[in-house]
Every structure is written in structure tokens, then in C-alpha cells.
Amino acid sequence: MHKWYLAQCRPREEERALQNLSNQGIDAFYPYAEVKKRQRNKLVTRVEALFPGYLFVRADLDIVSVTTISSTRGVRSLVRFGGGPCVVPSHLVYDLMAHCDSDALREQLSDLPKAGEKVRIEQGPFSGLEAIYVQADGDTRAILLLTLLQKETRTSFANQEFSKVLKPAK
């Protein structure tokens, strides 16, 4: 009977493992999302793994041996608990498949502030002040709502000049 298992991959070889498992006729799933991040003060879109170093494998271990899966290029081994490989509930994998690379997931993984979030200005004459993130202003700048002398002012700042205010842990 086919079941889903968790496989640990060699460092940064998830794509290779996925391809090689597919070539052997073994179903595999590598959850990822495209996210926008700041890199060298520009917004870049990157593909990031939800679980770096791991992928899900669907196989019947009565037909395909654990050794076959573990010796596949890119795969280190199946994750084990106790004596045998860990079975992952199929509904969990299918739920991940349905939500993988969704807009909500992409926004959750992004390191950029969202509209309405507090940011702290780190550089320049307004250093140390808090502002509200309004929107991106191109790839290298953003519009912030700053309160000065009891008056709200929209001002453009370079992305490197501010950072998100982290919420305290509960």
C-alpha cells in the first residue's frame, strides 16, 4: 500500500532528489514558495523551501525498498522513528500541496513589512523614530507614514534605512 514518508536530502539537493525519484517512478513532493526578500537593497523574488533539506516520498515499501530510496542521488535517508520509516498522514501532504505557493503563504514568508505594520528608521536624520509602512516605492524604496510635530507625513525611504518592528513573544 502506498504511503507518504519523509526523506532527508543532502544539503541543497532537494531538486536533484525530486528528479531522480521521479525518474524511478516514485512520487515525491517538495513544498516551496516564491517569496520577495530584500537583497542588496532591492526586492528580489526567490523560491524557498518550506522544509529545507526534506521532501515527501510516496511509495509502497513492500515493492520499493528503503535502500532504493535512500541510495537515490540527492537523498540521504528516510526519516525514522523507532524501527521503521516515519509515515506522514496523507491528508497533511495533500493539504500542503493545495496551499503550496499560495499568496497567503508567500506573504507570510516574506521578510518585508506589510501595509500598516510598524517599522523603525535605522539611518539618517529620523534614526530611532517609528513609522508605519504604507507601500513599496519601486525596488529600492518604500513610502512610510511618519508623525512629526503631531502631523502625519508620507515620506519615501530607502529600504536599507528601516526595519520591521518585531512583536514581543507571548
PDB file of C-alpha atoms in Angstrom:
ATOM      1  CA  MET A   1       0.000   0.000   0.000  1.00  0.00           C
ATOM      2  CA  HIS A   2       1.331   3.451  -0.942  1.00  0.00           C
ATOM      3  CA  LYS A   3       2.086   5.755   1.976  1.00  0.00           C
ATOM      4  CA  TRP A   4       3.813   9.096   2.347  1.00  0.00           C
ATOM      5  CA  TYR A   5       7.214   9.187   4.061  1.00  0.00           C
ATOM      6  CA  LEU A   6       9.607  11.995   4.931  1.00  0.00           C
ATOM      7  CA  ALA A   7      13.035  11.852   3.280  1.00  0.00           C
ATOM      8  CA  GLN A   8      16.067  13.830   4.359  1.00  0.00           C
ATOM      9  CA  CYS A   9      18.084  15.184   1.439  1.00  0.00           C
ATOM     10  CA  ARG A  10      21.710  16.049   1.057  1.00  0.00           C
ATOM     11  CA  PRO A  11      22.386  19.803   1.503  1.00  0.00           C
ATOM     12  CA  ARG A  12      20.747  21.875  -1.262  1.00  0.00           C
ATOM     13  CA  GLU A  13      19.922  18.780  -3.345  1.00  0.00           C
ATOM     14  CA  GLU A  14      16.143  18.656  -2.940  1.00  0.00           C
ATOM     15  CA  GLU A  15      15.582  19.364  -6.649  1.00  0.00           C
ATOM     16  CA  ARG A  16      18.058  16.650  -7.672  1.00  0.00           C
ATOM     17  CA  ALA A  17      16.415  14.120  -5.325  1.00  0.00           C
ATOM     18  CA  LEU A  18      12.966  15.029  -6.661  1.00  0.00           C
ATOM     19  CA  GLN A  19      14.096  14.495 -10.263  1.00  0.00           C
ATOM     20  CA  ASN A  20      15.899  11.220  -9.557  1.00  0.00           C
ATOM     21  CA  LEU A  21      12.963   9.804  -7.586  1.00  0.00           C
ATOM     22  CA  SER A  22      10.649  10.798 -10.428  1.00  0.00           C
ATOM     23  CA  ASN A  23      12.949   9.032 -12.919  1.00  0.00           C
ATOM     24  CA  GLN A  24      12.463   5.829 -10.874  1.00  0.00           C
ATOM     25  CA  GLY A  25       8.679   6.202 -10.935  1.00  0.00           C
ATOM     26  CA  ILE A  26       8.475   7.184  -7.261  1.00  0.00           C
ATOM     27  CA  ASP A  27       6.137  10.047  -6.369  1.00  0.00           C
ATOM     28  CA  ALA A  28       7.779  12.860  -4.431  1.00  0.00           C
ATOM     29  CA  PHE A  29       6.680  16.307  -3.277  1.00  0.00           C
ATOM     30  CA  TYR A  30       8.930  19.239  -2.451  1.00  0.00           C
ATOM     31  CA  PRO A  31       6.930  22.078  -0.819  1.00  0.00           C
ATOM     32  CA  TYR A  32       8.181  25.547  -1.746  1.00  0.00           C
ATOM     33  CA  ALA A  33       7.012  29.120  -2.131  1.00  0.00           C
ATOM     34  CA  GLU A  34       8.168  32.140  -4.108  1.00  0.00           C
ATOM     35  CA  VAL A  35       8.873  34.991  -1.709  1.00  0.00           C
ATOM     36  CA  LYS A  36      10.034  38.565  -2.056  1.00  0.00           C
ATOM     37  CA  LYS A  37      13.082  39.426   0.007  1.00  0.00           C
ATOM     38  CA  ARG A  38      15.457  42.330   0.308  1.00  0.00           C
ATOM     39  CA  GLN A  39      18.842  41.595  -1.189  1.00  0.00           C
ATOM     40  CA  ARG A  40      21.398  44.366  -1.611  1.00  0.00           C
ATOM     41  CA  ASN A  41      18.617  46.924  -1.050  1.00  0.00           C
ATOM     42  CA  LYS A  42      16.491  45.592  -3.923  1.00  0.00           C
ATOM     43  CA  LEU A  43      13.387  43.454  -3.906  1.00  0.00           C
ATOM     44  CA  VAL A  44      14.091  40.038  -5.397  1.00  0.00           C
ATOM     45  CA  THR A  45      11.793  37.057  -5.834  1.00  0.00           C
ATOM     46  CA  ARG A  46      13.275  33.755  -4.732  1.00  0.00           C
ATOM     47  CA  VAL A  47      11.995  30.210  -4.451  1.00  0.00           C
ATOM     48  CA  GLU A  48      12.392  28.951  -0.887  1.00  0.00           C
ATOM     49  CA  ALA A  49      11.743  25.512   0.570  1.00  0.00           C
ATOM     50  CA  LEU A  50       9.159  25.289   3.325  1.00  0.00           C
ATOM     51  CA  PHE A  51      11.190  22.478   4.895  1.00  0.00           C
ATOM     52  CA  PRO A  52      14.817  22.906   3.749  1.00  0.00           C
ATOM     53  CA  GLY A  53      16.589  19.584   3.425  1.00  0.00           C
ATOM     54  CA  TYR A  54      13.422  17.460   3.322  1.00  0.00           C
ATOM     55  CA  LEU A  55      10.873  16.198   0.824  1.00  0.00           C
ATOM     56  CA  PHE A  56       7.898  13.860   0.950  1.00  0.00           C
ATOM     57  CA  VAL A  57       8.064  10.495  -0.817  1.00  0.00           C
ATOM     58  CA  ARG A  58       5.048   8.317  -1.700  1.00  0.00           C
ATOM     59  CA  ALA A  59       5.891   4.652  -2.080  1.00  0.00           C
ATOM     60  CA  ASP A  60       4.844   1.120  -1.268  1.00  0.00           C
ATOM     61  CA  LEU A  61       7.754  -0.192   0.799  1.00  0.00           C
ATOM     62  CA  ASP A  62       6.679  -3.789   0.020  1.00  0.00           C
ATOM     63  CA  ILE A  63       7.534  -3.095  -3.658  1.00  0.00           C
ATOM     64  CA  VAL A  64      10.231  -0.382  -3.450  1.00  0.00           C
ATOM     65  CA  SER A  65      12.872  -1.000  -0.810  1.00  0.00           C
ATOM     66  CA  VAL A  66      14.030   1.631   1.670  1.00  0.00           C
ATOM     67  CA  THR A  67      17.550   1.109   0.306  1.00  0.00           C
ATOM     68  CA  THR A  68      16.415   2.081  -3.202  1.00  0.00           C
ATOM     69  CA  ILE A  69      15.018   5.364  -1.937  1.00  0.00           C
ATOM     70  CA  SER A  70      17.981   6.077   0.375  1.00  0.00           C
ATOM     71  CA  SER A  71      20.530   5.373  -2.352  1.00  0.00           C
ATOM     72  CA  THR A  72      18.867   7.755  -4.818  1.00  0.00           C
ATOM     73  CA  ARG A  73      21.138  10.682  -5.694  1.00  0.00           C
ATOM     74  CA  GLY A  74      20.251  13.671  -3.552  1.00  0.00           C
ATOM     75  CA  VAL A  75      18.511  11.615  -0.842  1.00  0.00           C
ATOM     76  CA  ARG A  76      20.316  10.966   2.424  1.00  0.00           C
ATOM     77  CA  SER A  77      17.755   8.639   4.058  1.00  0.00           C
ATOM     78  CA  LEU A  78      14.150   8.214   5.093  1.00  0.00           C
ATOM     79  CA  VAL A  79      13.400   9.786   8.467  1.00  0.00           C
ATOM     80  CA  ARG A  80      12.899   7.060  11.070  1.00  0.00           C
ATOM     81  CA  PHE A  81      11.221   6.899  14.459  1.00  0.00           C
ATOM     82  CA  GLY A  82      11.891   3.699  16.297  1.00  0.00           C
ATOM     83  CA  GLY A  83      12.385   0.751  13.981  1.00  0.00           C
ATOM     84  CA  GLY A  84      10.864   1.939  10.725  1.00  0.00           C
ATOM     85  CA  PRO A  85      10.395   4.943   8.477  1.00  0.00           C
ATOM     86  CA  CYS A  86       8.034   7.650   9.698  1.00  0.00           C
ATOM     87  CA  VAL A  87       4.661   7.596   7.913  1.00  0.00           C
ATOM     88  CA  VAL A  88       3.282  11.064   7.195  1.00  0.00           C
ATOM     89  CA  PRO A  89      -0.533  11.365   7.157  1.00  0.00           C
ATOM     90  CA  SER A  90      -1.645  11.724   3.538  1.00  0.00           C
ATOM     91  CA  HIS A  91      -4.147  14.487   4.346  1.00  0.00           C
ATOM     92  CA  LEU A  92      -1.254  16.608   5.652  1.00  0.00           C
ATOM     93  CA  VAL A  93       0.721  16.209   2.411  1.00  0.00           C
ATOM     94  CA  TYR A  94      -2.332  16.904   0.239  1.00  0.00           C
ATOM     95  CA  ASP A  95      -3.139  19.990   2.324  1.00  0.00           C
ATOM     96  CA  LEU A  96       0.440  21.226   1.792  1.00  0.00           C
ATOM     97  CA  MET A  97       0.077  20.583  -1.936  1.00  0.00           C
ATOM     98  CA  ALA A  98      -3.117  22.640  -2.040  1.00  0.00           C
ATOM     99  CA  HIS A  99      -1.571  25.589  -0.201  1.00  0.00           C
ATOM    100  CA  CYS A 100       1.950  25.420  -1.603  1.00  0.00           C
ATOM    101  CA  ASP A 101       2.977  28.657  -3.299  1.00  0.00           C
ATOM    102  CA  SER A 102      -0.244  30.450  -2.370  1.00  0.00           C
ATOM    103  CA  ASP A 103      -0.392  34.237  -1.968  1.00  0.00           C
ATOM    104  CA  ALA A 104      -1.028  33.935   1.780  1.00  0.00           C
ATOM    105  CA  LEU A 105       1.980  31.657   2.256  1.00  0.00           C
ATOM    106  CA  ARG A 106       4.166  33.902   0.107  1.00  0.00           C
ATOM    107  CA  GLU A 107       3.234  36.918   2.225  1.00  0.00           C
ATOM    108  CA  GLN A 108       3.814  35.048   5.483  1.00  0.00           C
ATOM    109  CA  LEU A 109       7.363  34.047   4.474  1.00  0.00           C
ATOM    110  CA  SER A 110       8.364  37.459   3.147  1.00  0.00           C
ATOM    111  CA  ASP A 111      10.749  39.493   5.298  1.00  0.00           C
ATOM    112  CA  LEU A 112       9.269  42.771   4.048  1.00  0.00           C
ATOM    113  CA  PRO A 113       6.783  44.658   6.177  1.00  0.00           C
ATOM    114  CA  LYS A 114       3.144  44.641   5.143  1.00  0.00           C
ATOM    115  CA  ALA A 115       0.983  47.726   4.764  1.00  0.00           C
ATOM    116  CA  GLY A 116       0.093  49.080   8.204  1.00  0.00           C
ATOM    117  CA  GLU A 117       2.981  47.422  10.088  1.00  0.00           C
ATOM    118  CA  LYS A 118       5.320  49.402  12.321  1.00  0.00           C
ATOM    119  CA  VAL A 119       8.893  49.950  11.209  1.00  0.00           C
ATOM    120  CA  ARG A 120      11.858  51.595  12.922  1.00  0.00           C
ATOM    121  CA  ILE A 121      14.012  54.015  10.982  1.00  0.00           C
ATOM    122  CA  GLU A 122      17.636  52.912  11.445  1.00  0.00           C
ATOM    123  CA  GLN A 123      19.599  55.510   9.430  1.00  0.00           C
ATOM    124  CA  GLY A 124      19.515  59.178   8.562  1.00  0.00           C
ATOM    125  CA  PRO A 125      18.118  62.202  10.375  1.00  0.00           C
ATOM    126  CA  PHE A 126      14.998  60.315  11.540  1.00  0.00           C
ATOM    127  CA  SER A 127      17.009  57.451  13.083  1.00  0.00           C
ATOM    128  CA  GLY A 128      15.265  55.877  16.091  1.00  0.00           C
ATOM    129  CA  LEU A 129      11.759  57.022  15.136  1.00  0.00           C
ATOM    130  CA  GLU A 130       8.940  54.596  14.420  1.00  0.00           C
ATOM    131  CA  ALA A 131       6.748  54.893  11.332  1.00  0.00           C
ATOM    132  CA  ILE A 132       4.012  52.955   9.551  1.00  0.00           C
ATOM    133  CA  TYR A 133       4.862  51.086   6.331  1.00  0.00           C
ATOM    134  CA  VAL A 134       2.498  52.216   3.552  1.00  0.00           C
ATOM    135  CA  GLN A 135       3.753  50.620   0.323  1.00  0.00           C
ATOM    136  CA  ALA A 136       6.782  49.827  -1.826  1.00  0.00           C
ATOM    137  CA  ASP A 137       8.099  52.682  -3.958  1.00  0.00           C
ATOM    138  CA  GLY A 138       9.932  50.773  -6.677  1.00  0.00           C
ATOM    139  CA  ASP A 139      12.553  48.109  -5.966  1.00  0.00           C
ATOM    140  CA  THR A 140      14.801  50.061  -3.603  1.00  0.00           C
ATOM    141  CA  ARG A 141      12.490  52.450  -1.720  1.00  0.00           C
ATOM    142  CA  ALA A 142       9.285  52.466   0.337  1.00  0.00           C
ATOM    143  CA  ILE A 143       6.691  55.026   1.433  1.00  0.00           C
ATOM    144  CA  LEU A 144       6.439  55.399   5.217  1.00  0.00           C
ATOM    145  CA  LEU A 145       3.906  57.345   7.262  1.00  0.00           C
ATOM    146  CA  LEU A 146       5.838  59.367   9.814  1.00  0.00           C
ATOM    147  CA  THR A 147       4.331  61.505  12.597  1.00  0.00           C
ATOM    148  CA  LEU A 148       6.285  64.741  13.099  1.00  0.00           C
ATOM    149  CA  LEU A 149       5.073  67.576  15.324  1.00  0.00           C
ATOM    150  CA  GLN A 150       1.654  65.888  15.602  1.00  0.00           C
ATOM    151  CA  LYS A 151       1.269  65.830  11.812  1.00  0.00           C
ATOM    152  CA  GLU A 152       1.348  62.685   9.657  1.00  0.00           C
ATOM    153  CA  THR A 153       3.682  62.897   6.664  1.00  0.00           C
ATOM    154  CA  ARG A 154       4.245  60.385   3.868  1.00  0.00           C
ATOM    155  CA  THR A 155       7.933  60.139   3.041  1.00  0.00           C
ATOM    156  CA  SER A 156       9.999  57.898   0.794  1.00  0.00           C
ATOM    157  CA  PHE A 157      12.883  55.993   2.425  1.00  0.00           C
ATOM    158  CA  ALA A 158      15.496  53.628   1.021  1.00  0.00           C
ATOM    159  CA  ASN A 159      14.815  50.004   2.009  1.00  0.00           C
ATOM    160  CA  GLN A 160      18.077  49.768   3.975  1.00  0.00           C
ATOM    161  CA  GLU A 161      17.102  52.744   6.172  1.00  0.00           C
ATOM    162  CA  PHE A 162      14.353  50.955   8.120  1.00  0.00           C
ATOM    163  CA  SER A 163      13.482  47.557   9.606  1.00  0.00           C
ATOM    164  CA  LYS A 164      10.337  45.829  10.830  1.00  0.00           C
ATOM    165  CA  VAL A 165       9.488  46.254  14.491  1.00  0.00           C
ATOM    166  CA  LEU A 166       9.295  42.725  15.852  1.00  0.00           C
ATOM    167  CA  LYS A 167       6.341  41.904  18.059  1.00  0.00           C
ATOM    168  CA  PRO A 168       7.276  40.685  21.539  1.00  0.00           C
ATOM    169  CA  ALA A 169       6.933  36.922  22.080  1.00  0.00           C
ATOM    170  CA  LYS A 170       3.991  35.894  24.247  1.00  0.00           C
TER     171      LYS A 170
END
